[in-house]
Short mmCIF file of C-alpha atoms in Angstrom, two decimals:
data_model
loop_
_atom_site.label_atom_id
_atom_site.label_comp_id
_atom_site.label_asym_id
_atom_site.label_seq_id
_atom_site.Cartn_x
_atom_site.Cartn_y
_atom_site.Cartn_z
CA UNK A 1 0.00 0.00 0.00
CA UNK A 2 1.40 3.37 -0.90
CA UNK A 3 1.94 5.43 1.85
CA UNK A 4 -0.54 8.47 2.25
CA UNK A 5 0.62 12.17 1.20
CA UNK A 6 1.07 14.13 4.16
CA UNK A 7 -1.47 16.59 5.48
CA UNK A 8 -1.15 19.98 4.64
CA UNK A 9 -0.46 22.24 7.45
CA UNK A 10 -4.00 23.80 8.94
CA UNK A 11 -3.69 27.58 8.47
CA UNK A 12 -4.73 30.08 11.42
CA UNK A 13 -8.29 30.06 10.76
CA UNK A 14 -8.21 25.61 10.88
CA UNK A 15 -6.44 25.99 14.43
CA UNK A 16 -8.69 28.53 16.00
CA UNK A 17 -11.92 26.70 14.46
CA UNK A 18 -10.86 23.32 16.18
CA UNK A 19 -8.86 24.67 19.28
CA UNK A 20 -9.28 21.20 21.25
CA UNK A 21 -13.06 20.24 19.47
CA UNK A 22 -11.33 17.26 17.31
CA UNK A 23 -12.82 13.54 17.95
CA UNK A 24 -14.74 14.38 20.82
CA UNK A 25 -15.34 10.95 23.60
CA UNK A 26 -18.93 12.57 24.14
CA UNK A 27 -20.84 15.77 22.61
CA UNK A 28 -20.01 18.88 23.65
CA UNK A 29 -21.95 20.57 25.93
CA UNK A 30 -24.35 23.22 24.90
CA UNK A 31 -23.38 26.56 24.37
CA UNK A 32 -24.75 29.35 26.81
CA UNK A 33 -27.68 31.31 25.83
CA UNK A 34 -28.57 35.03 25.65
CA UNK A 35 -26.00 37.89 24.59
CA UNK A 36 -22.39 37.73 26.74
CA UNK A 37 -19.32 40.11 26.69
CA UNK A 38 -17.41 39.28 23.63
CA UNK A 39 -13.25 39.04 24.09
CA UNK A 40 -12.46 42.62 23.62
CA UNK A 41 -14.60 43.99 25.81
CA UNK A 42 -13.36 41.23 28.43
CA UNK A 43 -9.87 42.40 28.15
CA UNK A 44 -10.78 45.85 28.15
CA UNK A 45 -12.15 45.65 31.35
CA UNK A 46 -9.28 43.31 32.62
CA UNK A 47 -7.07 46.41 31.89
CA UNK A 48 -9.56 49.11 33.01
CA UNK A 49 -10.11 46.78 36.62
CA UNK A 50 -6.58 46.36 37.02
CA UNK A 51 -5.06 49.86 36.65
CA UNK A 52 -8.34 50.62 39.07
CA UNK A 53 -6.80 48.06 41.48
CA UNK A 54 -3.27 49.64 41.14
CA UNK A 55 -4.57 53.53 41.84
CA UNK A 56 -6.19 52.47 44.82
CA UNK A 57 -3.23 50.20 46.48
CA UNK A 58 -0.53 52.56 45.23
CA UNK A 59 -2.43 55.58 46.09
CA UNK A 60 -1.17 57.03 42.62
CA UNK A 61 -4.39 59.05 40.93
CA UNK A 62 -2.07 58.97 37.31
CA UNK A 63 -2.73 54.90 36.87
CA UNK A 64 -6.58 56.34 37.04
CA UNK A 65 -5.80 57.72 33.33
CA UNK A 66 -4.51 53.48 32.59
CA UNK A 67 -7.97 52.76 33.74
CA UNK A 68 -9.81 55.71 31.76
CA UNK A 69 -8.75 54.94 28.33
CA UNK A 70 -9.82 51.11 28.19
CA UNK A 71 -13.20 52.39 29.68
CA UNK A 72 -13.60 55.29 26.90
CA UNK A 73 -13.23 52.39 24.38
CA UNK A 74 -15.14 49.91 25.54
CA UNK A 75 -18.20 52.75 25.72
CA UNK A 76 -17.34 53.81 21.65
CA UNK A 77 -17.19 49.90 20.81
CA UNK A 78 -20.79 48.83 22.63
CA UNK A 79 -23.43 48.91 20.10
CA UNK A 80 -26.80 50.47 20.24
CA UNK A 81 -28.76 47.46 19.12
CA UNK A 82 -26.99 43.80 18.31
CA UNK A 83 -28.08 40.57 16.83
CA UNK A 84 -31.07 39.31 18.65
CA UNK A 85 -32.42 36.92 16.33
CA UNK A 86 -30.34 34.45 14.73
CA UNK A 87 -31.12 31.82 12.29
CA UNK A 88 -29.36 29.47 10.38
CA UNK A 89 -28.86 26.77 7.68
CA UNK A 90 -26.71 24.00 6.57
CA UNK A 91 -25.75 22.10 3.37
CA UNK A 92 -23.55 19.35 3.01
CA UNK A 93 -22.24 18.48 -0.24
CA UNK A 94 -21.84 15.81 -1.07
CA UNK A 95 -23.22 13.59 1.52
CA UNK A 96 -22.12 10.51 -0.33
CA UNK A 97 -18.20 10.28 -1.29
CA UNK A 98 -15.95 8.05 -1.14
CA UNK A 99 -12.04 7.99 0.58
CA UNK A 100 -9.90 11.18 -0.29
CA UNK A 101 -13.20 13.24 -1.56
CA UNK A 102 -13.57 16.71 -0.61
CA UNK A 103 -17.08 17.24 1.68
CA UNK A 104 -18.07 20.89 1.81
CA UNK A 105 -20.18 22.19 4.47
CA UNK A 106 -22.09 25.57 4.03
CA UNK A 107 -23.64 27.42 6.58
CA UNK A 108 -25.79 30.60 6.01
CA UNK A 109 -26.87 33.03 9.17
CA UNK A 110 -29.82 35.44 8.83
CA UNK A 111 -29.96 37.95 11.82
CA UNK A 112 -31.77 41.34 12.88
CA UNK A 113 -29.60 44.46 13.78
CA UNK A 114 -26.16 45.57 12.03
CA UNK A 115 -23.26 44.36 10.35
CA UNK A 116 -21.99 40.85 12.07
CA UNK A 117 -18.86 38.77 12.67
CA UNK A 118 -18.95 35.02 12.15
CA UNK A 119 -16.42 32.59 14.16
CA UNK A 120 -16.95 29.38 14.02
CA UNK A 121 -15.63 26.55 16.56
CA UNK A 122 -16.03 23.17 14.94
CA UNK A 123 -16.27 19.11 16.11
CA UNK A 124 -14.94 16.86 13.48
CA UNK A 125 -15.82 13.22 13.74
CA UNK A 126 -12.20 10.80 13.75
CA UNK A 127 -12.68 10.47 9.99
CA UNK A 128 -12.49 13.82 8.55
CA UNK A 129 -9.79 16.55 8.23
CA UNK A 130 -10.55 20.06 8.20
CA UNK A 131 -8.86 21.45 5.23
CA UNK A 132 -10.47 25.22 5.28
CA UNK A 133 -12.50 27.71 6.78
CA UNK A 134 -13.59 30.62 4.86
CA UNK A 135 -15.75 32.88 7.07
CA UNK A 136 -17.87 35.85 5.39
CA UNK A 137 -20.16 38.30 6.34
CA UNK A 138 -23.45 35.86 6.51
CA UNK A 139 -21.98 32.41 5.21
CA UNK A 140 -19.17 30.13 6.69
CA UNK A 141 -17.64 27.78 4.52
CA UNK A 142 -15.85 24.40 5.97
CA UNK A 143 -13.91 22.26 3.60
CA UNK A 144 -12.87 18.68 4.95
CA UNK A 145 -11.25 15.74 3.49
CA UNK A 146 -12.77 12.62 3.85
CA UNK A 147 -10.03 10.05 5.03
CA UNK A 148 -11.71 6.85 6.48
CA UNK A 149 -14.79 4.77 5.16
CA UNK A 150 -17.42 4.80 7.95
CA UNK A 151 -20.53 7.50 8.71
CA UNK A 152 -19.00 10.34 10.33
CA UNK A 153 -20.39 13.30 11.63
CA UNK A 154 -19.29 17.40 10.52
CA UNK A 155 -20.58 19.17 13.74
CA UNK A 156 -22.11 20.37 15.31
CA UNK A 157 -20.49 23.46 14.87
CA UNK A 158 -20.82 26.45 17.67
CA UNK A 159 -21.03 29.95 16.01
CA UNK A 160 -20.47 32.82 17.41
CA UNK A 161 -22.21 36.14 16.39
CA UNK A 162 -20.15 39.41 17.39
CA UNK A 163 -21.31 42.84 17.00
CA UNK A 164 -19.35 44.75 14.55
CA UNK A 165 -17.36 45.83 17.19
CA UNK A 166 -16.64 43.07 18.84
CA UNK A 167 -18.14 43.99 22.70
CA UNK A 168 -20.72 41.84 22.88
CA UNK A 169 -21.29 38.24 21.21
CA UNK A 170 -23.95 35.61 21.00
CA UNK A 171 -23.26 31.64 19.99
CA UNK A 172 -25.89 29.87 17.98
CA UNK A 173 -25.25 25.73 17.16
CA UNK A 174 -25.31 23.93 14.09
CA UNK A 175 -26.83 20.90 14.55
CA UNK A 176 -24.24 17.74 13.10
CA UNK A 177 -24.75 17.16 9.71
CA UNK A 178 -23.62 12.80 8.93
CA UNK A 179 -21.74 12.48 6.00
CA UNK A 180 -21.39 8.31 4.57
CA UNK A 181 -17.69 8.11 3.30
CA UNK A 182 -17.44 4.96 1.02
CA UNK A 183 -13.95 2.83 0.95
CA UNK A 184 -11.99 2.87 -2.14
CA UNK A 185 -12.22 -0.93 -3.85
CA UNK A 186 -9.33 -2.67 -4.41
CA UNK A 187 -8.83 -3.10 -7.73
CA UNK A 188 -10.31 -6.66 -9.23
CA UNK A 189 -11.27 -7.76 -12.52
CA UNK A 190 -11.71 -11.48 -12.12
CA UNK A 191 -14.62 -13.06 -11.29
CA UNK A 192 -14.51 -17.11 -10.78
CA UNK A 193 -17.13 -18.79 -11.69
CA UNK A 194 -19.42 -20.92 -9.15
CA UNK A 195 -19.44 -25.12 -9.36
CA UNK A 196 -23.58 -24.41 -9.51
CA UNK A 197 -24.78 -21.49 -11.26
CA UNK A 198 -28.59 -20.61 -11.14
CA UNK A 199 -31.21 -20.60 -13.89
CA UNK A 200 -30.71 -16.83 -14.77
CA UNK A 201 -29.12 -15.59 -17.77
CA UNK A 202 -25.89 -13.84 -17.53
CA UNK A 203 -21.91 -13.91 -19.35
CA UNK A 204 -20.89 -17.31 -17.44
CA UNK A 205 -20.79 -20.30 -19.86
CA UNK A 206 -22.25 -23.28 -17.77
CA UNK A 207 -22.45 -27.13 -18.07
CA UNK A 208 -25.70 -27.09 -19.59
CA UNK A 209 -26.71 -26.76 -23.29
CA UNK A 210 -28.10 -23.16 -24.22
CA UNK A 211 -28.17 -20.46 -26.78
CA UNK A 212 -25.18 -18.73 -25.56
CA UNK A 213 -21.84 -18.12 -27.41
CA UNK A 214 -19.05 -20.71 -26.54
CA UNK A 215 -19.33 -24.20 -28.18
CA UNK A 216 -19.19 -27.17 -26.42
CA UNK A 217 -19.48 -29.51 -29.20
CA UNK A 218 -21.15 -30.74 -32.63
CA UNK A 219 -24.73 -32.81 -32.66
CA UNK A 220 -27.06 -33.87 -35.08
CA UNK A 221 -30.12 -31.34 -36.17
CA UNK A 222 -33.26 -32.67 -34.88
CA UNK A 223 -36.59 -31.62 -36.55
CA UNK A 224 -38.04 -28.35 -35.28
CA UNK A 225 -34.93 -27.16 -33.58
CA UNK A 226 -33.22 -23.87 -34.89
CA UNK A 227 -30.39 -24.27 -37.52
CA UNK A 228 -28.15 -21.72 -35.93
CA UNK A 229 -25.26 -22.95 -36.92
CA UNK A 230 -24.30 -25.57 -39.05
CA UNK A 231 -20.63 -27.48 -38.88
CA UNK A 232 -19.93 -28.18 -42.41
CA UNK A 233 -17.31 -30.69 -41.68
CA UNK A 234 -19.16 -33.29 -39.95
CA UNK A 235 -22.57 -32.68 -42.06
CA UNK A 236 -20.05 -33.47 -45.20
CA UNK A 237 -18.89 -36.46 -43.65
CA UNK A 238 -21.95 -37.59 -41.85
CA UNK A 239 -24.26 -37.34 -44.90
CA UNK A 240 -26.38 -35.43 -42.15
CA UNK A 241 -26.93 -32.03 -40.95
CA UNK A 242 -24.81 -31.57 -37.81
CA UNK A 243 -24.87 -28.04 -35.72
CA UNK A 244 -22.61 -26.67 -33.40
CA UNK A 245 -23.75 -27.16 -29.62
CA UNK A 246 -23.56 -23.81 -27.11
CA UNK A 247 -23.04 -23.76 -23.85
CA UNK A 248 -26.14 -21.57 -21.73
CA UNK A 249 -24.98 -18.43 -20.18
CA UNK A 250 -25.96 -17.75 -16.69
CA UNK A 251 -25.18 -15.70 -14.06
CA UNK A 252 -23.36 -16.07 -10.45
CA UNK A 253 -24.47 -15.83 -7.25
CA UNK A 254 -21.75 -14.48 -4.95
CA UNK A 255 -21.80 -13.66 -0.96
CA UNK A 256 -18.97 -11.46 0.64
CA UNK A 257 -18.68 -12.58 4.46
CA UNK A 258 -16.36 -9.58 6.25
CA UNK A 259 -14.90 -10.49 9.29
CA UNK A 260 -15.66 -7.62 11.52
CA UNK A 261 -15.29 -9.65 15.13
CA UNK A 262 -12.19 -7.37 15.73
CA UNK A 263 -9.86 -4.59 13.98
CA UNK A 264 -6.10 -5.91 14.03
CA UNK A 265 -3.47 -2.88 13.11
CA UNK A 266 -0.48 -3.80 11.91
CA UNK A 267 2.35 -2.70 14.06
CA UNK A 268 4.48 -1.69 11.17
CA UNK A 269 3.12 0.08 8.59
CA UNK A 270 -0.41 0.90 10.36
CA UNK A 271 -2.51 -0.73 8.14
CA UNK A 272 -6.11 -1.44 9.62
CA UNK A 273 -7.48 -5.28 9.02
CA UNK A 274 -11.06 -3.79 8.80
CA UNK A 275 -10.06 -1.40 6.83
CA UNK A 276 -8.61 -3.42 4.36
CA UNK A 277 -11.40 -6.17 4.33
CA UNK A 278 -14.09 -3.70 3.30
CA UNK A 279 -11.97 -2.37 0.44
CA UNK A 280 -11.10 -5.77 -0.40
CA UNK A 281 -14.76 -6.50 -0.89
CA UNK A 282 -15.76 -3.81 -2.04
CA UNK A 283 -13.57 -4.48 -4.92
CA UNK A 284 -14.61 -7.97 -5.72
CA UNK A 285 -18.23 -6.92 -5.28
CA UNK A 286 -17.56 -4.46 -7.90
CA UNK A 287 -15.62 -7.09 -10.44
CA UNK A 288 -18.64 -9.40 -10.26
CA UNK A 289 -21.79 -6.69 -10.61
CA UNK A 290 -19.88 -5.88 -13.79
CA UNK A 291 -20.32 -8.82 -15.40
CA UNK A 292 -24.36 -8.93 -14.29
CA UNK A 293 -23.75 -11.10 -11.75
CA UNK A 294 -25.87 -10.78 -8.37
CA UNK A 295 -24.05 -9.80 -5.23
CA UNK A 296 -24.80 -10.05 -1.54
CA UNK A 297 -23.18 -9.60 1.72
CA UNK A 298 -22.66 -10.43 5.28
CA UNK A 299 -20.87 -9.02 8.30
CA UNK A 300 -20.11 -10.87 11.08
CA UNK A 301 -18.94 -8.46 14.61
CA UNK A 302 -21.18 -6.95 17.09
CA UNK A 303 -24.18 -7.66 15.22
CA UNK A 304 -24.91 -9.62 11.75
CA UNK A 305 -25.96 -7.97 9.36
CA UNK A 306 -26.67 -9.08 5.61
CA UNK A 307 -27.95 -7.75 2.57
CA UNK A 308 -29.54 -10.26 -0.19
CA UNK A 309 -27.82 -10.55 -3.18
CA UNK A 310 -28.65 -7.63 -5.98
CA UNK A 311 -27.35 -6.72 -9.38
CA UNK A 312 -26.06 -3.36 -10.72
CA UNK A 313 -24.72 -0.16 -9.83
CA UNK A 314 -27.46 0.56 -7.09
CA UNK A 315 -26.64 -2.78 -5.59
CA UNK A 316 -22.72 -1.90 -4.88
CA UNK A 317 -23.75 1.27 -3.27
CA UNK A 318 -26.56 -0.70 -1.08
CA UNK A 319 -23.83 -3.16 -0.34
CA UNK A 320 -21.53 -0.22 0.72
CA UNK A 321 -24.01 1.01 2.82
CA UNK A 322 -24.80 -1.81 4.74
CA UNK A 323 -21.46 -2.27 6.14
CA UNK A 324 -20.83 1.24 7.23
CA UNK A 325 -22.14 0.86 10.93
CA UNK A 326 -19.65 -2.12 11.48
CA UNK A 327 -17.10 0.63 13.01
CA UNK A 328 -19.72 1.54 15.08
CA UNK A 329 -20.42 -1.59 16.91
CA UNK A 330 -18.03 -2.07 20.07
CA UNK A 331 -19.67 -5.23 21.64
CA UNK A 332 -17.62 -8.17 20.13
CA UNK A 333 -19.25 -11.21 22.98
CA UNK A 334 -22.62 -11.01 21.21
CA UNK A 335 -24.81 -14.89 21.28
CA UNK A 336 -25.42 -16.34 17.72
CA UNK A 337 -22.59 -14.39 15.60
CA UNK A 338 -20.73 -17.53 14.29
CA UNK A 339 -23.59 -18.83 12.18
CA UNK A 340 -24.41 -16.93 9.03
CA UNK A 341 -28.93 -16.80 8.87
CA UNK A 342 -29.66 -19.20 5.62
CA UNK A 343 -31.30 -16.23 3.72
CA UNK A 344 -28.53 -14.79 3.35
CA UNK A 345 -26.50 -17.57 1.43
CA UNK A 346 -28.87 -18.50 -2.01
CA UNK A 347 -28.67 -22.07 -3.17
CA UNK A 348 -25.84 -22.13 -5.10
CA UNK A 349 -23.73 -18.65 -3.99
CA UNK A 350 -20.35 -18.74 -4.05
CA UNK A 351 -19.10 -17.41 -0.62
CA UNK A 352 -16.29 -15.57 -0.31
CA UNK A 353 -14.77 -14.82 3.62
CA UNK A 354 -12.40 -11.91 3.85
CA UNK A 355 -10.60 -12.54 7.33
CA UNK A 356 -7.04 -12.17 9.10
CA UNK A 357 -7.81 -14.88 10.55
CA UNK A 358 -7.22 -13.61 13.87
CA UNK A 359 -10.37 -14.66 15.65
CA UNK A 360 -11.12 -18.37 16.37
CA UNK A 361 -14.96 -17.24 16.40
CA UNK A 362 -14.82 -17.00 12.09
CA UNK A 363 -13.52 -21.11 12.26
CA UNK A 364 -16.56 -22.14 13.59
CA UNK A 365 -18.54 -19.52 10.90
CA UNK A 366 -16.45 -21.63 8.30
CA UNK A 367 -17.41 -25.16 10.09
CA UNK A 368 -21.03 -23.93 9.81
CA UNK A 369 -20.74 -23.10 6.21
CA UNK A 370 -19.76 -26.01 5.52
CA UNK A 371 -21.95 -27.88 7.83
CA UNK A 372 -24.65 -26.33 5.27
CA UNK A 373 -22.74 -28.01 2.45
CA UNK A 374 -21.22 -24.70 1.08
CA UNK A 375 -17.11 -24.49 -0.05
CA UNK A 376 -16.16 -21.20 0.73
CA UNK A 377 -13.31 -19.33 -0.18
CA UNK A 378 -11.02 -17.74 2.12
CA UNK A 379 -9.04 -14.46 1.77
CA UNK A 380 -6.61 -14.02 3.99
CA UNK A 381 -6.17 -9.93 5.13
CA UNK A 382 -2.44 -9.95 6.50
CA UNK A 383 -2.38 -8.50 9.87
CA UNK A 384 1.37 -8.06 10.57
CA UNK A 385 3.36 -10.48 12.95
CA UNK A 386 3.28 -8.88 16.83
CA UNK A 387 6.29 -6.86 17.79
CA UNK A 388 8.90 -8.43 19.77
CA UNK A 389 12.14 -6.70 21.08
CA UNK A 390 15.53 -7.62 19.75
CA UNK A 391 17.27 -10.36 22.49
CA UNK A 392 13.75 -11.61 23.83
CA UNK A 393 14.17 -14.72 23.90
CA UNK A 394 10.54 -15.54 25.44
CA UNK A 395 9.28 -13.55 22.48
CA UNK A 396 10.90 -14.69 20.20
CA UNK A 397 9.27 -18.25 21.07
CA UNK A 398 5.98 -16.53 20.92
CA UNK A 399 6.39 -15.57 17.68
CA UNK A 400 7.27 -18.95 16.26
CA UNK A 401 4.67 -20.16 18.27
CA UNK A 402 1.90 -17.77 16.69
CA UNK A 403 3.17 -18.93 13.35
CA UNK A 404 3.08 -22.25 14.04
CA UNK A 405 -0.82 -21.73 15.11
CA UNK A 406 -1.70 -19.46 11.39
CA UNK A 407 0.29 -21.97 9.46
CA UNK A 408 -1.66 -24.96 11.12
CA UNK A 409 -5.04 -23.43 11.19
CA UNK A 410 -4.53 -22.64 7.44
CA UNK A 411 -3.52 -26.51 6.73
CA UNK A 412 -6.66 -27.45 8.66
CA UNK A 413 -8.92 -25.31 5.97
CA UNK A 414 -6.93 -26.14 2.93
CA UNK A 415 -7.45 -30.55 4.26
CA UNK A 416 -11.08 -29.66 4.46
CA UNK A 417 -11.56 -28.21 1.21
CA UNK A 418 -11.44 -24.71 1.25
CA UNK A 419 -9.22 -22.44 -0.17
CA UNK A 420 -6.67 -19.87 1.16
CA UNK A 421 -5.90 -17.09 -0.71
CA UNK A 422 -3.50 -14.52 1.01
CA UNK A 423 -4.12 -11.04 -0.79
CA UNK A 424 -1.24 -8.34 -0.31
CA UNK A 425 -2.52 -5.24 0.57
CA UNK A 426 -1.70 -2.34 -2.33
CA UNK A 427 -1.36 -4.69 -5.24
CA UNK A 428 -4.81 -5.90 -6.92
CA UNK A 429 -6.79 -8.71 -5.85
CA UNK A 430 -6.40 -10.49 -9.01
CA UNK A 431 -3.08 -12.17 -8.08
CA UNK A 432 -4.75 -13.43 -5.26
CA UNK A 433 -7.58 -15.20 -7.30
CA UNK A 434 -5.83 -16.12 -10.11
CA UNK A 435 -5.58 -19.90 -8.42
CA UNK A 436 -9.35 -20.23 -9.00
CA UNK A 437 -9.59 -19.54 -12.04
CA UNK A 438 -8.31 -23.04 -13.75
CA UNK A 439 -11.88 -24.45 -12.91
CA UNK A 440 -15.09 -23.99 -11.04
CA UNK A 441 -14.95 -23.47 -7.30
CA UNK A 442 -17.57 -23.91 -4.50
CA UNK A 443 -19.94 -27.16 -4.36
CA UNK A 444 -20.67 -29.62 -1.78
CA UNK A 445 -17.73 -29.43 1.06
CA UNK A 446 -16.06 -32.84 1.96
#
């Protein structure tokens, strides 16, 4: 995986908008209502009240003139009437993107009274980065970079509404807009085809004889039946007419199964497993709805959750959907999660299981599967070995130990039938599936 550019440096307006607001642990609290002393005329009195506190311990009537100027300014700066109705309104745009996409928010005040100064204070969710903040006289404008797949939320954002001379200020709040942030696929262009495919036309040559396009074979014409084609050679020979036989063309049902019982970060490059088995997916998903196949998916964590298989464009953005709450779910001890519900799997699907196999819960999903007679295939998300000092011996062990465990737990799936494919995360997922593509794959498990 190519290493991510580095974030620009937030400019003045960035810092004072966030000033400690980023990924909040709870909301913030509300903002105070009614009109308050903005922070000139706070400091104006801090100077006036000091130099008033110096006069009268000193005994010195000049520091009355240090207290007499901040005074006269603060009475030139107070306005005769300020905002006392403030409304506002937000759009988001877009609310659907997907990983590195610019989101814009827009905010536009309507008030009663004079001329107004906007400043923002804003709380990003842990997936965004704001890029800019562009404040004028009734709009603010918030530019943020999308950088992790999941729903995250751009507020709610605290505005404050200053006189135009700054004395006395009022703060209004945005409500949080959610923005859905889609993962980038990995890129994936083939598509195996199932042992079983079902009676539904598609681009997959099957077993059976059809009207597709790839010939399986020459028989003899029998009365009534269309002379499509007609292979001279044996018809010569034969004395007979002979046509060319066609295999049907039907399409796949396919089932991705994430793995979402845990989130495993590589220690060395920082690479998320969940991360990378959503993108994974998502790829695949794509590869397959583009050749009119139908596509479902289910995600095993904190709760299961599974779409039915669809086909077309819509479908990959329902799929997409679907999984976006799995960072969402913290509870990983839930009853019932190892065994996938039977609507979810069509007769027939071919099931594919993107896992690091970290979790000994997604074995026994696999010994259900195929308990139900299904062959899935497994991809295998690298998670990056644990980190062990140099000279630890006990470590050291550990290590060999833990890859002693992976090594045996992928002989134990491989004996049983069931594939292992290890995909490498930045390079496409072809490589990984190019093993099943010298034949059909799925069936009846042993």
């Amino acid at each position: 995986m190519t290493a991510p550019a580095p974030a620009p440096r937030p400019g003045a307006a960035v810092v004072r908008a966030l000033e400690g607001r980023t990924s909040p642990t709870q909301p913030p609290p509300p903002p105070p209502g009614g009109p308050r002393p903005g922070e000139r005329a706070l400091r104006l009195l801090t100077v006036a009240v000091v130099a008033l506190s110096a006069a009268l311990l000193t005994g010195r009537a000049w520091l009355l003139a240090l207290a007499a100027a901040p005074l006269v300014l603060l009475a030139l700066a107070l306005p005769r009437a300020y905002a006392r109705r403030v409304e506002t309104s937000a759009a988001v745009e877009p609310r659907r993107c997907f990983e590195g996409d610019t989101v814009t928010l827009r905010i536009s005040v309507a008030h009663d009274g004079g001329a107004v100064r906007l400043d923002p204070g804003v709380t990003l969710g842990p997936g965004l980065r704001l890029d800019e903040v562009a404040v004028g006289a009734s709009t603010v404008t918030l530019r943020h970079t999308a950088l992790l797949w999941g729903r995250w939320s751009l507020g709610p954002v605290d505005l404050d509404v200053y006189d135009a001379g700054g004395t006395v200020r009022r703060t209004v709040r945005v409500e949080a807009a959610e923005v859905s942030v889609f993962p980038r696929p990995t890129r994936a262009r083939f598509t195996p085809v199932p042992a079983r495919l079902p009676q539904r036309l598609g681009e997959h040559a099957s077993v059976q004889a059809g009207e597709g396009v790839e010939v399986v074979g020459v028989g003899a014409w029998v009365p009534g039946e269309r002379q499509r084609r007609i292979h001279w050679p044996s018809t010569t020979r034969r004395g007979a007419v002979q046509l060319h036989r066609f295999a049907a063309e039907r399409a796949a049902d396919t089932v991705m199964l994430l793995d979402a019982f845990g989130d495993v970060i590589d220690p060395v490059t920082g690479v998320s497993s969940l991360d990378e088995t959503v993108r994974a997916a998502a790829g695949l998903a794509r590869a397959y709805l583009r050749t009119h196949d139908r596509v479902g998916v289910v995600s095993t964590g904190g709760t299961t959750r599974w779409l039915a298989p669809g086909t077309g464009d819509a479908a990959f953005y329902r799929i997409v959907e679907s999984v976006l709450d799995v960072r969402r779910d913290r509870r990983f001890d839930g009853p019932g999660l190892e065994r996938v519900p039977p609507s979810a799997l069509p007769e027939g699907a071919l099931v594919y299981v993107f896992t690091p196999l970290s979790d000994a819960r997604m074995l026994q999903v696999l010994r259900d599967l195929q308990g139900r007679g299904r062959r899935p295939v497994v991809v295998e998300i690298p998670s990056g070995d644990p980190p062990v000092e140099p000279g630890d011996e006990s470590g050291e062990l550990g290590l060999r130990l833990w890859h002693a465990d992976r090594d045996a737990m992928r002989f134990a799936l491989r004996d049983s039938g069931v594939p292992v494919l290890r995909h490498v995360v930045g390079e496409p997922l072809d490589l990984a599936l190019a093993p099943l593509l010298s034949g059909r794959v799925g069936g009846r498990g042993r």
